Short mmCIF file of N, CA and C in Angstrom, two decimals:
data_model
loop_
_atom_site.label_atom_id
_atom_site.label_comp_id
_atom_site.label_asym_id
_atom_site.label_seq_id
_atom_site.Cartn_x
_atom_site.Cartn_y
_atom_site.Cartn_z
N GLN A 1 -18.32 -19.67 5.67
CA GLN A 1 -18.18 -18.52 6.54
C GLN A 1 -17.47 -17.38 5.83
N LEU A 2 -16.43 -17.69 5.04
CA LEU A 2 -15.72 -16.67 4.29
C LEU A 2 -16.64 -16.00 3.28
N LEU A 3 -17.40 -16.80 2.55
CA LEU A 3 -18.32 -16.24 1.55
C LEU A 3 -19.37 -15.35 2.20
N ALA A 4 -19.89 -15.75 3.34
CA ALA A 4 -20.88 -14.93 4.04
C ALA A 4 -20.27 -13.59 4.46
N ALA A 5 -19.03 -13.63 4.95
CA ALA A 5 -18.35 -12.39 5.35
C ALA A 5 -18.10 -11.49 4.14
N LEU A 6 -17.72 -12.08 3.02
CA LEU A 6 -17.51 -11.29 1.80
C LEU A 6 -18.80 -10.62 1.34
N LYS A 7 -19.90 -11.32 1.44
CA LYS A 7 -21.21 -10.74 1.06
C LYS A 7 -21.57 -9.58 1.99
N THR A 8 -21.20 -9.69 3.26
CA THR A 8 -21.52 -8.64 4.24
C THR A 8 -20.79 -7.34 3.93
N LEU A 9 -19.67 -7.41 3.24
CA LEU A 9 -18.92 -6.19 2.90
C LEU A 9 -19.71 -5.24 2.01
N ALA A 10 -20.73 -5.73 1.35
CA ALA A 10 -21.53 -4.89 0.46
C ALA A 10 -22.50 -3.99 1.23
N THR A 11 -22.68 -4.24 2.50
CA THR A 11 -23.62 -3.46 3.28
C THR A 11 -23.07 -2.07 3.61
N GLU A 12 -23.96 -1.16 3.89
CA GLU A 12 -23.55 0.19 4.30
C GLU A 12 -23.35 0.27 5.81
N ASN A 13 -23.67 -0.80 6.53
CA ASN A 13 -23.53 -0.84 7.98
C ASN A 13 -22.04 -0.97 8.34
N TYR A 14 -21.52 0.08 8.93
CA TYR A 14 -20.09 0.14 9.24
C TYR A 14 -19.66 -1.00 10.16
N ASN A 15 -20.38 -1.20 11.24
CA ASN A 15 -20.01 -2.23 12.21
C ASN A 15 -20.02 -3.63 11.59
N ALA A 16 -21.01 -3.89 10.75
CA ALA A 16 -21.09 -5.19 10.08
C ALA A 16 -19.90 -5.38 9.14
N ARG A 17 -19.51 -4.30 8.43
CA ARG A 17 -18.36 -4.37 7.52
C ARG A 17 -17.07 -4.62 8.30
N VAL A 18 -16.91 -3.96 9.45
CA VAL A 18 -15.70 -4.16 10.26
C VAL A 18 -15.63 -5.61 10.74
N ASP A 19 -16.74 -6.12 11.26
CA ASP A 19 -16.78 -7.52 11.71
C ASP A 19 -16.45 -8.48 10.56
N ALA A 20 -17.01 -8.18 9.38
CA ALA A 20 -16.75 -9.03 8.21
C ALA A 20 -15.28 -8.96 7.82
N GLY A 21 -14.69 -7.77 7.87
CA GLY A 21 -13.27 -7.61 7.55
C GLY A 21 -12.39 -8.41 8.48
N ILE A 22 -12.71 -8.42 9.77
CA ILE A 22 -11.95 -9.19 10.75
C ILE A 22 -12.07 -10.69 10.45
N THR A 23 -13.28 -11.11 10.15
CA THR A 23 -13.52 -12.53 9.83
C THR A 23 -12.74 -12.94 8.59
N ILE A 24 -12.76 -12.09 7.58
CA ILE A 24 -12.05 -12.39 6.32
C ILE A 24 -10.55 -12.52 6.58
N LYS A 25 -9.99 -11.59 7.36
CA LYS A 25 -8.55 -11.65 7.67
C LYS A 25 -8.18 -12.94 8.40
N LYS A 26 -9.07 -13.39 9.28
CA LYS A 26 -8.80 -14.61 10.04
C LYS A 26 -8.88 -15.87 9.17
N LEU A 27 -9.83 -15.88 8.23
CA LEU A 27 -10.12 -17.10 7.48
C LEU A 27 -9.39 -17.23 6.15
N ALA A 28 -9.13 -16.11 5.49
CA ALA A 28 -8.61 -16.16 4.11
C ALA A 28 -7.18 -16.68 4.06
N LYS A 29 -6.92 -17.47 3.03
CA LYS A 29 -5.57 -17.97 2.77
C LYS A 29 -5.31 -17.89 1.27
N ALA A 30 -4.11 -18.21 0.86
CA ALA A 30 -3.72 -18.07 -0.54
C ALA A 30 -4.65 -18.83 -1.49
N SER A 31 -5.16 -19.96 -1.07
CA SER A 31 -6.06 -20.72 -1.95
C SER A 31 -7.40 -20.02 -2.18
N ASP A 32 -7.72 -19.02 -1.34
CA ASP A 32 -8.96 -18.26 -1.48
C ASP A 32 -8.81 -17.05 -2.40
N LEU A 33 -7.61 -16.84 -2.92
CA LEU A 33 -7.35 -15.64 -3.72
C LEU A 33 -8.32 -15.46 -4.89
N PRO A 34 -8.64 -16.50 -5.68
CA PRO A 34 -9.59 -16.28 -6.78
C PRO A 34 -10.95 -15.77 -6.30
N VAL A 35 -11.41 -16.26 -5.18
CA VAL A 35 -12.69 -15.80 -4.62
C VAL A 35 -12.57 -14.35 -4.17
N LEU A 36 -11.47 -14.00 -3.52
CA LEU A 36 -11.26 -12.63 -3.07
C LEU A 36 -11.22 -11.66 -4.24
N VAL A 37 -10.51 -12.02 -5.30
CA VAL A 37 -10.40 -11.15 -6.47
C VAL A 37 -11.77 -11.00 -7.15
N ARG A 38 -12.50 -12.09 -7.27
CA ARG A 38 -13.84 -12.03 -7.88
C ARG A 38 -14.75 -11.08 -7.09
N GLU A 39 -14.75 -11.22 -5.77
CA GLU A 39 -15.59 -10.36 -4.94
C GLU A 39 -15.10 -8.91 -4.98
N LEU A 40 -13.80 -8.72 -5.07
CA LEU A 40 -13.24 -7.37 -5.18
C LEU A 40 -13.79 -6.67 -6.41
N GLN A 41 -13.86 -7.39 -7.51
CA GLN A 41 -14.33 -6.80 -8.76
C GLN A 41 -15.84 -6.56 -8.77
N ARG A 42 -16.57 -7.30 -7.92
CA ARG A 42 -18.02 -7.17 -7.90
C ARG A 42 -18.54 -6.17 -6.87
N LEU A 43 -17.78 -5.90 -5.85
CA LEU A 43 -18.26 -5.04 -4.77
C LEU A 43 -18.42 -3.60 -5.23
N PRO A 44 -19.56 -2.98 -4.91
CA PRO A 44 -19.78 -1.61 -5.35
C PRO A 44 -19.15 -0.54 -4.45
N ASN A 45 -18.97 -0.84 -3.15
CA ASN A 45 -18.49 0.23 -2.25
C ASN A 45 -16.99 0.13 -2.00
N ALA A 46 -16.36 1.30 -1.94
CA ALA A 46 -14.91 1.38 -1.79
C ALA A 46 -14.45 0.83 -0.44
N ALA A 47 -15.23 1.03 0.61
CA ALA A 47 -14.83 0.55 1.94
C ALA A 47 -14.77 -0.98 1.98
N GLY A 48 -15.72 -1.63 1.36
CA GLY A 48 -15.71 -3.09 1.29
C GLY A 48 -14.55 -3.61 0.46
N ARG A 49 -14.29 -2.94 -0.67
CA ARG A 49 -13.15 -3.33 -1.50
C ARG A 49 -11.84 -3.17 -0.74
N ALA A 50 -11.74 -2.10 0.06
CA ALA A 50 -10.52 -1.86 0.83
C ALA A 50 -10.25 -3.01 1.81
N GLU A 51 -11.30 -3.54 2.41
CA GLU A 51 -11.12 -4.68 3.33
C GLU A 51 -10.54 -5.89 2.60
N ILE A 52 -11.06 -6.16 1.42
CA ILE A 52 -10.55 -7.29 0.63
C ILE A 52 -9.10 -7.04 0.21
N ILE A 53 -8.81 -5.82 -0.20
CA ILE A 53 -7.46 -5.47 -0.65
C ILE A 53 -6.46 -5.62 0.48
N ARG A 54 -6.82 -5.19 1.69
CA ARG A 54 -5.93 -5.35 2.84
C ARG A 54 -5.62 -6.83 3.07
N THR A 55 -6.63 -7.66 2.94
CA THR A 55 -6.43 -9.10 3.12
C THR A 55 -5.52 -9.66 2.03
N ILE A 56 -5.74 -9.23 0.80
CA ILE A 56 -4.88 -9.66 -0.31
C ILE A 56 -3.43 -9.25 -0.04
N GLY A 57 -3.24 -8.03 0.45
CA GLY A 57 -1.89 -7.58 0.78
C GLY A 57 -1.25 -8.42 1.87
N ASP A 58 -2.05 -8.81 2.86
CA ASP A 58 -1.53 -9.66 3.94
C ASP A 58 -1.16 -11.05 3.43
N ILE A 59 -1.94 -11.56 2.50
CA ILE A 59 -1.64 -12.87 1.92
C ILE A 59 -0.35 -12.79 1.11
N GLY A 60 -0.17 -11.68 0.39
CA GLY A 60 1.07 -11.44 -0.33
C GLY A 60 1.27 -12.26 -1.59
N ASP A 61 0.19 -12.62 -2.24
CA ASP A 61 0.26 -13.45 -3.45
C ASP A 61 0.23 -12.56 -4.70
N ARG A 62 1.26 -12.67 -5.51
CA ARG A 62 1.38 -11.81 -6.69
C ARG A 62 0.33 -12.08 -7.76
N ARG A 63 -0.40 -13.17 -7.64
CA ARG A 63 -1.47 -13.45 -8.61
C ARG A 63 -2.56 -12.38 -8.56
N ALA A 64 -2.61 -11.61 -7.48
CA ALA A 64 -3.62 -10.56 -7.34
C ALA A 64 -3.17 -9.23 -7.96
N SER A 65 -1.99 -9.21 -8.56
CA SER A 65 -1.43 -7.97 -9.08
C SER A 65 -2.34 -7.25 -10.07
N LYS A 66 -2.94 -8.00 -10.98
CA LYS A 66 -3.80 -7.38 -12.00
C LYS A 66 -4.99 -6.67 -11.36
N ALA A 67 -5.61 -7.31 -10.39
CA ALA A 67 -6.76 -6.70 -9.70
C ALA A 67 -6.33 -5.47 -8.91
N LEU A 68 -5.16 -5.53 -8.29
CA LEU A 68 -4.67 -4.38 -7.53
C LEU A 68 -4.31 -3.23 -8.45
N ARG A 69 -3.76 -3.55 -9.60
CA ARG A 69 -3.44 -2.49 -10.57
C ARG A 69 -4.71 -1.77 -11.02
N ALA A 70 -5.76 -2.54 -11.28
CA ALA A 70 -7.03 -1.93 -11.68
C ALA A 70 -7.55 -1.01 -10.58
N GLU A 71 -7.44 -1.44 -9.35
CA GLU A 71 -7.90 -0.60 -8.22
C GLU A 71 -7.03 0.63 -8.07
N LEU A 72 -5.74 0.49 -8.30
CA LEU A 72 -4.83 1.62 -8.23
C LEU A 72 -5.20 2.67 -9.27
N GLU A 73 -5.52 2.23 -10.47
CA GLU A 73 -5.80 3.15 -11.57
C GLU A 73 -7.22 3.69 -11.57
N GLU A 74 -8.19 2.87 -11.13
CA GLU A 74 -9.59 3.27 -11.23
C GLU A 74 -10.27 3.49 -9.89
N GLY A 75 -9.65 3.03 -8.82
CA GLY A 75 -10.27 3.14 -7.49
C GLY A 75 -10.26 4.57 -6.98
N LYS A 76 -11.02 4.76 -5.93
CA LYS A 76 -11.10 6.09 -5.31
C LYS A 76 -10.95 5.95 -3.80
N GLY A 77 -10.36 6.95 -3.21
CA GLY A 77 -10.31 7.05 -1.76
C GLY A 77 -9.66 5.87 -1.06
N VAL A 78 -10.41 5.30 -0.13
CA VAL A 78 -9.89 4.28 0.76
C VAL A 78 -9.47 3.00 0.02
N SER A 79 -10.16 2.64 -1.04
CA SER A 79 -9.79 1.43 -1.77
C SER A 79 -8.51 1.64 -2.57
N GLN A 80 -8.33 2.82 -3.12
CA GLN A 80 -7.11 3.13 -3.86
C GLN A 80 -5.91 3.16 -2.90
N ALA A 81 -6.09 3.75 -1.73
CA ALA A 81 -5.02 3.80 -0.74
C ALA A 81 -4.64 2.39 -0.28
N ALA A 82 -5.64 1.53 -0.09
CA ALA A 82 -5.37 0.15 0.31
C ALA A 82 -4.60 -0.58 -0.79
N ALA A 83 -4.93 -0.31 -2.05
CA ALA A 83 -4.23 -0.95 -3.17
C ALA A 83 -2.77 -0.50 -3.21
N VAL A 84 -2.52 0.77 -2.95
CA VAL A 84 -1.14 1.27 -2.92
C VAL A 84 -0.33 0.52 -1.87
N ARG A 85 -0.89 0.41 -0.67
CA ARG A 85 -0.17 -0.28 0.41
C ARG A 85 0.03 -1.77 0.10
N ALA A 86 -0.98 -2.40 -0.47
CA ALA A 86 -0.88 -3.83 -0.80
C ALA A 86 0.19 -4.06 -1.87
N LEU A 87 0.29 -3.17 -2.83
CA LEU A 87 1.31 -3.32 -3.88
C LEU A 87 2.71 -3.27 -3.28
N GLY A 88 2.90 -2.48 -2.27
CA GLY A 88 4.20 -2.45 -1.59
C GLY A 88 4.53 -3.78 -0.95
N ARG A 89 3.52 -4.47 -0.43
CA ARG A 89 3.74 -5.76 0.23
C ARG A 89 3.99 -6.89 -0.76
N LEU A 90 3.46 -6.76 -1.97
CA LEU A 90 3.59 -7.85 -2.95
C LEU A 90 4.99 -7.98 -3.51
N GLY A 91 5.75 -6.89 -3.52
CA GLY A 91 7.13 -6.97 -3.95
C GLY A 91 7.34 -7.10 -5.45
N SER A 92 6.44 -6.53 -6.25
CA SER A 92 6.55 -6.62 -7.71
C SER A 92 7.06 -5.32 -8.30
N ASP A 93 8.16 -5.40 -9.03
CA ASP A 93 8.73 -4.20 -9.66
C ASP A 93 7.81 -3.57 -10.71
N TRP A 94 6.88 -4.33 -11.27
CA TRP A 94 6.01 -3.76 -12.30
C TRP A 94 5.20 -2.59 -11.74
N ALA A 95 4.99 -2.54 -10.43
CA ALA A 95 4.18 -1.48 -9.82
C ALA A 95 4.95 -0.17 -9.68
N ILE A 96 6.26 -0.20 -9.82
CA ILE A 96 7.08 0.99 -9.57
C ILE A 96 6.66 2.19 -10.43
N PRO A 97 6.50 2.06 -11.75
CA PRO A 97 6.11 3.25 -12.52
C PRO A 97 4.78 3.86 -12.06
N SER A 98 3.80 3.03 -11.76
CA SER A 98 2.50 3.53 -11.31
C SER A 98 2.61 4.21 -9.95
N LEU A 99 3.34 3.58 -9.04
CA LEU A 99 3.52 4.17 -7.71
C LEU A 99 4.33 5.46 -7.78
N TYR A 100 5.34 5.48 -8.64
CA TYR A 100 6.17 6.67 -8.81
C TYR A 100 5.34 7.84 -9.34
N GLU A 101 4.54 7.58 -10.37
CA GLU A 101 3.69 8.64 -10.92
C GLU A 101 2.69 9.15 -9.89
N LEU A 102 2.12 8.25 -9.13
CA LEU A 102 1.18 8.64 -8.09
C LEU A 102 1.89 9.47 -7.03
N MET A 103 3.09 9.08 -6.66
CA MET A 103 3.86 9.82 -5.67
C MET A 103 4.17 11.23 -6.18
N ARG A 104 4.51 11.34 -7.44
CA ARG A 104 4.89 12.64 -8.01
C ARG A 104 3.70 13.54 -8.30
N LYS A 105 2.62 12.96 -8.84
CA LYS A 105 1.54 13.78 -9.39
C LYS A 105 0.17 13.56 -8.76
N GLY A 106 0.11 12.74 -7.72
CA GLY A 106 -1.17 12.47 -7.08
C GLY A 106 -1.79 13.74 -6.51
N LYS A 107 -3.10 13.79 -6.51
CA LYS A 107 -3.81 14.99 -6.04
C LYS A 107 -3.89 15.04 -4.51
N GLU A 108 -3.92 13.89 -3.86
CA GLU A 108 -4.03 13.85 -2.42
C GLU A 108 -2.67 13.58 -1.78
N THR A 109 -2.29 14.42 -0.85
CA THR A 109 -0.99 14.27 -0.19
C THR A 109 -0.87 12.93 0.52
N ALA A 110 -1.93 12.50 1.20
CA ALA A 110 -1.87 11.22 1.93
C ALA A 110 -1.61 10.06 0.98
N LEU A 111 -2.20 10.09 -0.20
CA LEU A 111 -2.00 9.04 -1.18
C LEU A 111 -0.57 9.09 -1.73
N ARG A 112 -0.04 10.28 -1.92
CA ARG A 112 1.35 10.42 -2.37
C ARG A 112 2.32 9.86 -1.33
N ILE A 113 2.03 10.12 -0.06
CA ILE A 113 2.86 9.59 1.02
C ILE A 113 2.75 8.06 1.07
N ASP A 114 1.54 7.52 0.89
CA ASP A 114 1.37 6.06 0.85
C ASP A 114 2.17 5.45 -0.30
N ALA A 115 2.20 6.13 -1.45
CA ALA A 115 2.96 5.62 -2.60
C ALA A 115 4.45 5.59 -2.28
N ALA A 116 4.95 6.64 -1.62
CA ALA A 116 6.37 6.66 -1.23
C ALA A 116 6.67 5.51 -0.26
N SER A 117 5.78 5.30 0.70
CA SER A 117 5.97 4.21 1.65
C SER A 117 5.95 2.84 0.96
N ALA A 118 5.05 2.69 -0.01
CA ALA A 118 4.97 1.42 -0.74
C ALA A 118 6.25 1.17 -1.54
N LEU A 119 6.81 2.21 -2.13
CA LEU A 119 8.07 2.06 -2.85
C LEU A 119 9.18 1.64 -1.89
N GLY A 120 9.19 2.24 -0.71
CA GLY A 120 10.18 1.85 0.30
C GLY A 120 10.00 0.42 0.75
N GLU A 121 8.75 -0.02 0.86
CA GLU A 121 8.48 -1.40 1.27
C GLU A 121 8.91 -2.38 0.19
N LEU A 122 8.78 -1.99 -1.09
CA LEU A 122 9.30 -2.84 -2.16
C LEU A 122 10.79 -3.04 -1.96
N GLY A 123 11.50 -1.94 -1.74
CA GLY A 123 12.91 -2.02 -1.36
C GLY A 123 13.88 -2.45 -2.44
N THR A 124 13.44 -2.61 -3.67
CA THR A 124 14.35 -3.02 -4.73
C THR A 124 15.18 -1.83 -5.19
N PRO A 125 16.30 -2.07 -5.88
CA PRO A 125 17.10 -0.95 -6.37
C PRO A 125 16.29 0.02 -7.25
N LYS A 126 15.40 -0.50 -8.08
CA LYS A 126 14.57 0.38 -8.92
C LYS A 126 13.63 1.23 -8.07
N ALA A 127 13.07 0.65 -7.02
CA ALA A 127 12.16 1.39 -6.14
C ALA A 127 12.92 2.49 -5.41
N ILE A 128 14.12 2.17 -4.92
CA ILE A 128 14.93 3.17 -4.22
C ILE A 128 15.31 4.29 -5.18
N TYR A 129 15.69 3.93 -6.40
CA TYR A 129 16.05 4.95 -7.39
C TYR A 129 14.86 5.88 -7.66
N SER A 130 13.67 5.30 -7.79
CA SER A 130 12.50 6.14 -8.08
C SER A 130 12.18 7.06 -6.90
N LEU A 131 12.45 6.63 -5.69
CA LEU A 131 12.25 7.50 -4.53
C LEU A 131 13.28 8.63 -4.50
N ASP A 132 14.49 8.30 -4.88
CA ASP A 132 15.60 9.24 -4.78
C ASP A 132 15.67 10.22 -5.95
N ALA A 133 15.07 9.87 -7.07
CA ALA A 133 15.24 10.63 -8.32
C ALA A 133 14.91 12.11 -8.20
N ASN A 134 13.80 12.46 -7.63
CA ASN A 134 13.39 13.87 -7.53
C ASN A 134 13.18 14.30 -6.09
N ARG A 135 13.87 13.66 -5.17
CA ARG A 135 13.65 13.91 -3.75
C ARG A 135 13.84 15.38 -3.37
N GLN A 136 14.74 16.06 -4.03
CA GLN A 136 15.00 17.45 -3.68
C GLN A 136 13.79 18.36 -3.91
N PHE A 137 12.82 17.91 -4.71
CA PHE A 137 11.64 18.72 -5.00
C PHE A 137 10.48 18.43 -4.05
N TYR A 138 10.61 17.39 -3.24
CA TYR A 138 9.53 17.03 -2.31
C TYR A 138 9.61 17.91 -1.08
N THR A 139 8.46 18.24 -0.53
CA THR A 139 8.40 19.05 0.68
C THR A 139 7.47 18.40 1.70
N GLY A 140 7.58 18.86 2.92
CA GLY A 140 6.67 18.44 3.98
C GLY A 140 6.65 16.94 4.20
N GLY A 141 5.43 16.43 4.37
CA GLY A 141 5.24 15.02 4.69
C GLY A 141 5.76 14.08 3.62
N LEU A 142 5.68 14.49 2.35
CA LEU A 142 6.18 13.64 1.28
C LEU A 142 7.70 13.52 1.35
N ARG A 143 8.38 14.59 1.70
CA ARG A 143 9.84 14.54 1.84
C ARG A 143 10.23 13.60 2.99
N VAL A 144 9.55 13.74 4.11
CA VAL A 144 9.82 12.89 5.27
C VAL A 144 9.54 11.43 4.91
N ALA A 145 8.40 11.18 4.27
CA ALA A 145 8.03 9.80 3.90
C ALA A 145 9.05 9.20 2.94
N SER A 146 9.49 9.97 1.96
CA SER A 146 10.46 9.43 1.00
C SER A 146 11.81 9.18 1.67
N ASP A 147 12.22 10.07 2.57
CA ASP A 147 13.48 9.86 3.29
C ASP A 147 13.42 8.59 4.15
N TRP A 148 12.32 8.42 4.87
CA TRP A 148 12.16 7.23 5.71
C TRP A 148 12.07 5.97 4.86
N ALA A 149 11.37 6.06 3.74
CA ALA A 149 11.23 4.90 2.86
C ALA A 149 12.58 4.47 2.31
N ILE A 150 13.39 5.43 1.92
CA ILE A 150 14.73 5.12 1.41
C ILE A 150 15.58 4.49 2.51
N ALA A 151 15.56 5.08 3.69
CA ALA A 151 16.34 4.55 4.80
C ALA A 151 15.87 3.14 5.17
N SER A 152 14.58 2.93 5.16
CA SER A 152 14.04 1.60 5.47
C SER A 152 14.46 0.58 4.42
N ALA A 153 14.35 0.97 3.15
CA ALA A 153 14.71 0.05 2.06
C ALA A 153 16.19 -0.30 2.09
N ARG A 154 17.00 0.62 2.51
CA ARG A 154 18.44 0.37 2.58
C ARG A 154 18.85 -0.34 3.87
N GLY A 155 17.89 -0.60 4.75
CA GLY A 155 18.20 -1.28 6.00
C GLY A 155 18.83 -0.40 7.04
N GLU A 156 18.65 0.91 6.92
CA GLU A 156 19.28 1.85 7.85
C GLU A 156 18.44 2.07 9.11
N LEU A 157 17.22 1.58 9.14
CA LEU A 157 16.35 1.77 10.30
C LEU A 157 16.22 0.47 11.07
N ASP A 158 16.29 0.57 12.37
CA ASP A 158 16.08 -0.58 13.23
C ASP A 158 14.63 -0.52 13.71
N PRO A 159 13.79 -1.42 13.27
CA PRO A 159 12.38 -1.35 13.64
C PRO A 159 12.11 -1.66 15.11
N ASP A 160 13.11 -2.19 15.81
CA ASP A 160 12.92 -2.57 17.21
C ASP A 160 13.31 -1.48 18.21
N ARG A 161 13.93 -0.43 17.73
CA ARG A 161 14.32 0.63 18.66
C ARG A 161 14.40 1.97 17.94
N ILE A 162 14.43 3.01 18.72
CA ILE A 162 14.59 4.36 18.18
C ILE A 162 16.01 4.78 18.47
N ASP A 163 16.72 5.18 17.45
CA ASP A 163 18.10 5.59 17.61
C ASP A 163 18.14 7.10 17.86
N THR A 164 18.56 7.48 19.05
CA THR A 164 18.63 8.91 19.38
C THR A 164 19.96 9.53 19.01
N LYS A 165 20.93 8.70 18.64
CA LYS A 165 22.24 9.22 18.23
C LYS A 165 22.30 9.20 16.71
N LEU A 166 22.04 10.34 16.13
CA LEU A 166 22.04 10.44 14.68
C LEU A 166 23.43 10.83 14.20
N GLU A 167 23.80 10.31 13.06
CA GLU A 167 25.10 10.67 12.52
C GLU A 167 25.10 12.15 12.12
N ARG A 168 26.27 12.72 12.02
CA ARG A 168 26.41 14.13 11.70
C ARG A 168 25.75 14.43 10.34
N GLY A 169 25.01 15.53 10.32
CA GLY A 169 24.35 15.92 9.06
C GLY A 169 22.93 15.44 8.96
N ARG A 170 22.49 14.54 9.85
CA ARG A 170 21.11 14.05 9.84
C ARG A 170 20.36 14.71 10.97
N LYS A 171 19.10 14.93 10.78
CA LYS A 171 18.31 15.51 11.85
C LYS A 171 17.02 14.74 12.02
N LEU A 172 16.55 14.71 13.23
CA LEU A 172 15.29 14.03 13.52
C LEU A 172 14.16 14.98 13.18
N ILE A 173 13.24 14.51 12.37
CA ILE A 173 12.13 15.38 11.93
C ILE A 173 10.87 15.00 12.65
#
């Protein structure tokens, strides 16, 4: 059933791809990682690759790091964005330089914001430093994303509630 769903990702039919993505998320486990990576490398369409990458990120197995790095560097659009988010979930410091460069010099604002969020999700001291290093030069959504990512990585945000009492000097954006 997993293999059939992976094959369906190659179709241009949106609804079929969505159904296949849901099936893959339900069925895939860490032992399926080699199959997922193989299919990721073979799939021609970015939307299908993005579904596999999301599943890999949910599994959280660092053995997929090489495949995700390739997608980060060579992927386009939705598959590249999925790789950025998955790298944040894997928790590997090796991704920090690539995510940092993408955050600083990426052409698409949404991808730059995803890179900042992924660094925050990594949460390691190196990731926090890379977020904080040039923060004063960030504007708009990237500034907000980097501030939230830093606060999240430092454990300053409570994911279960919204704090309306901000300490002096902080403002709600």
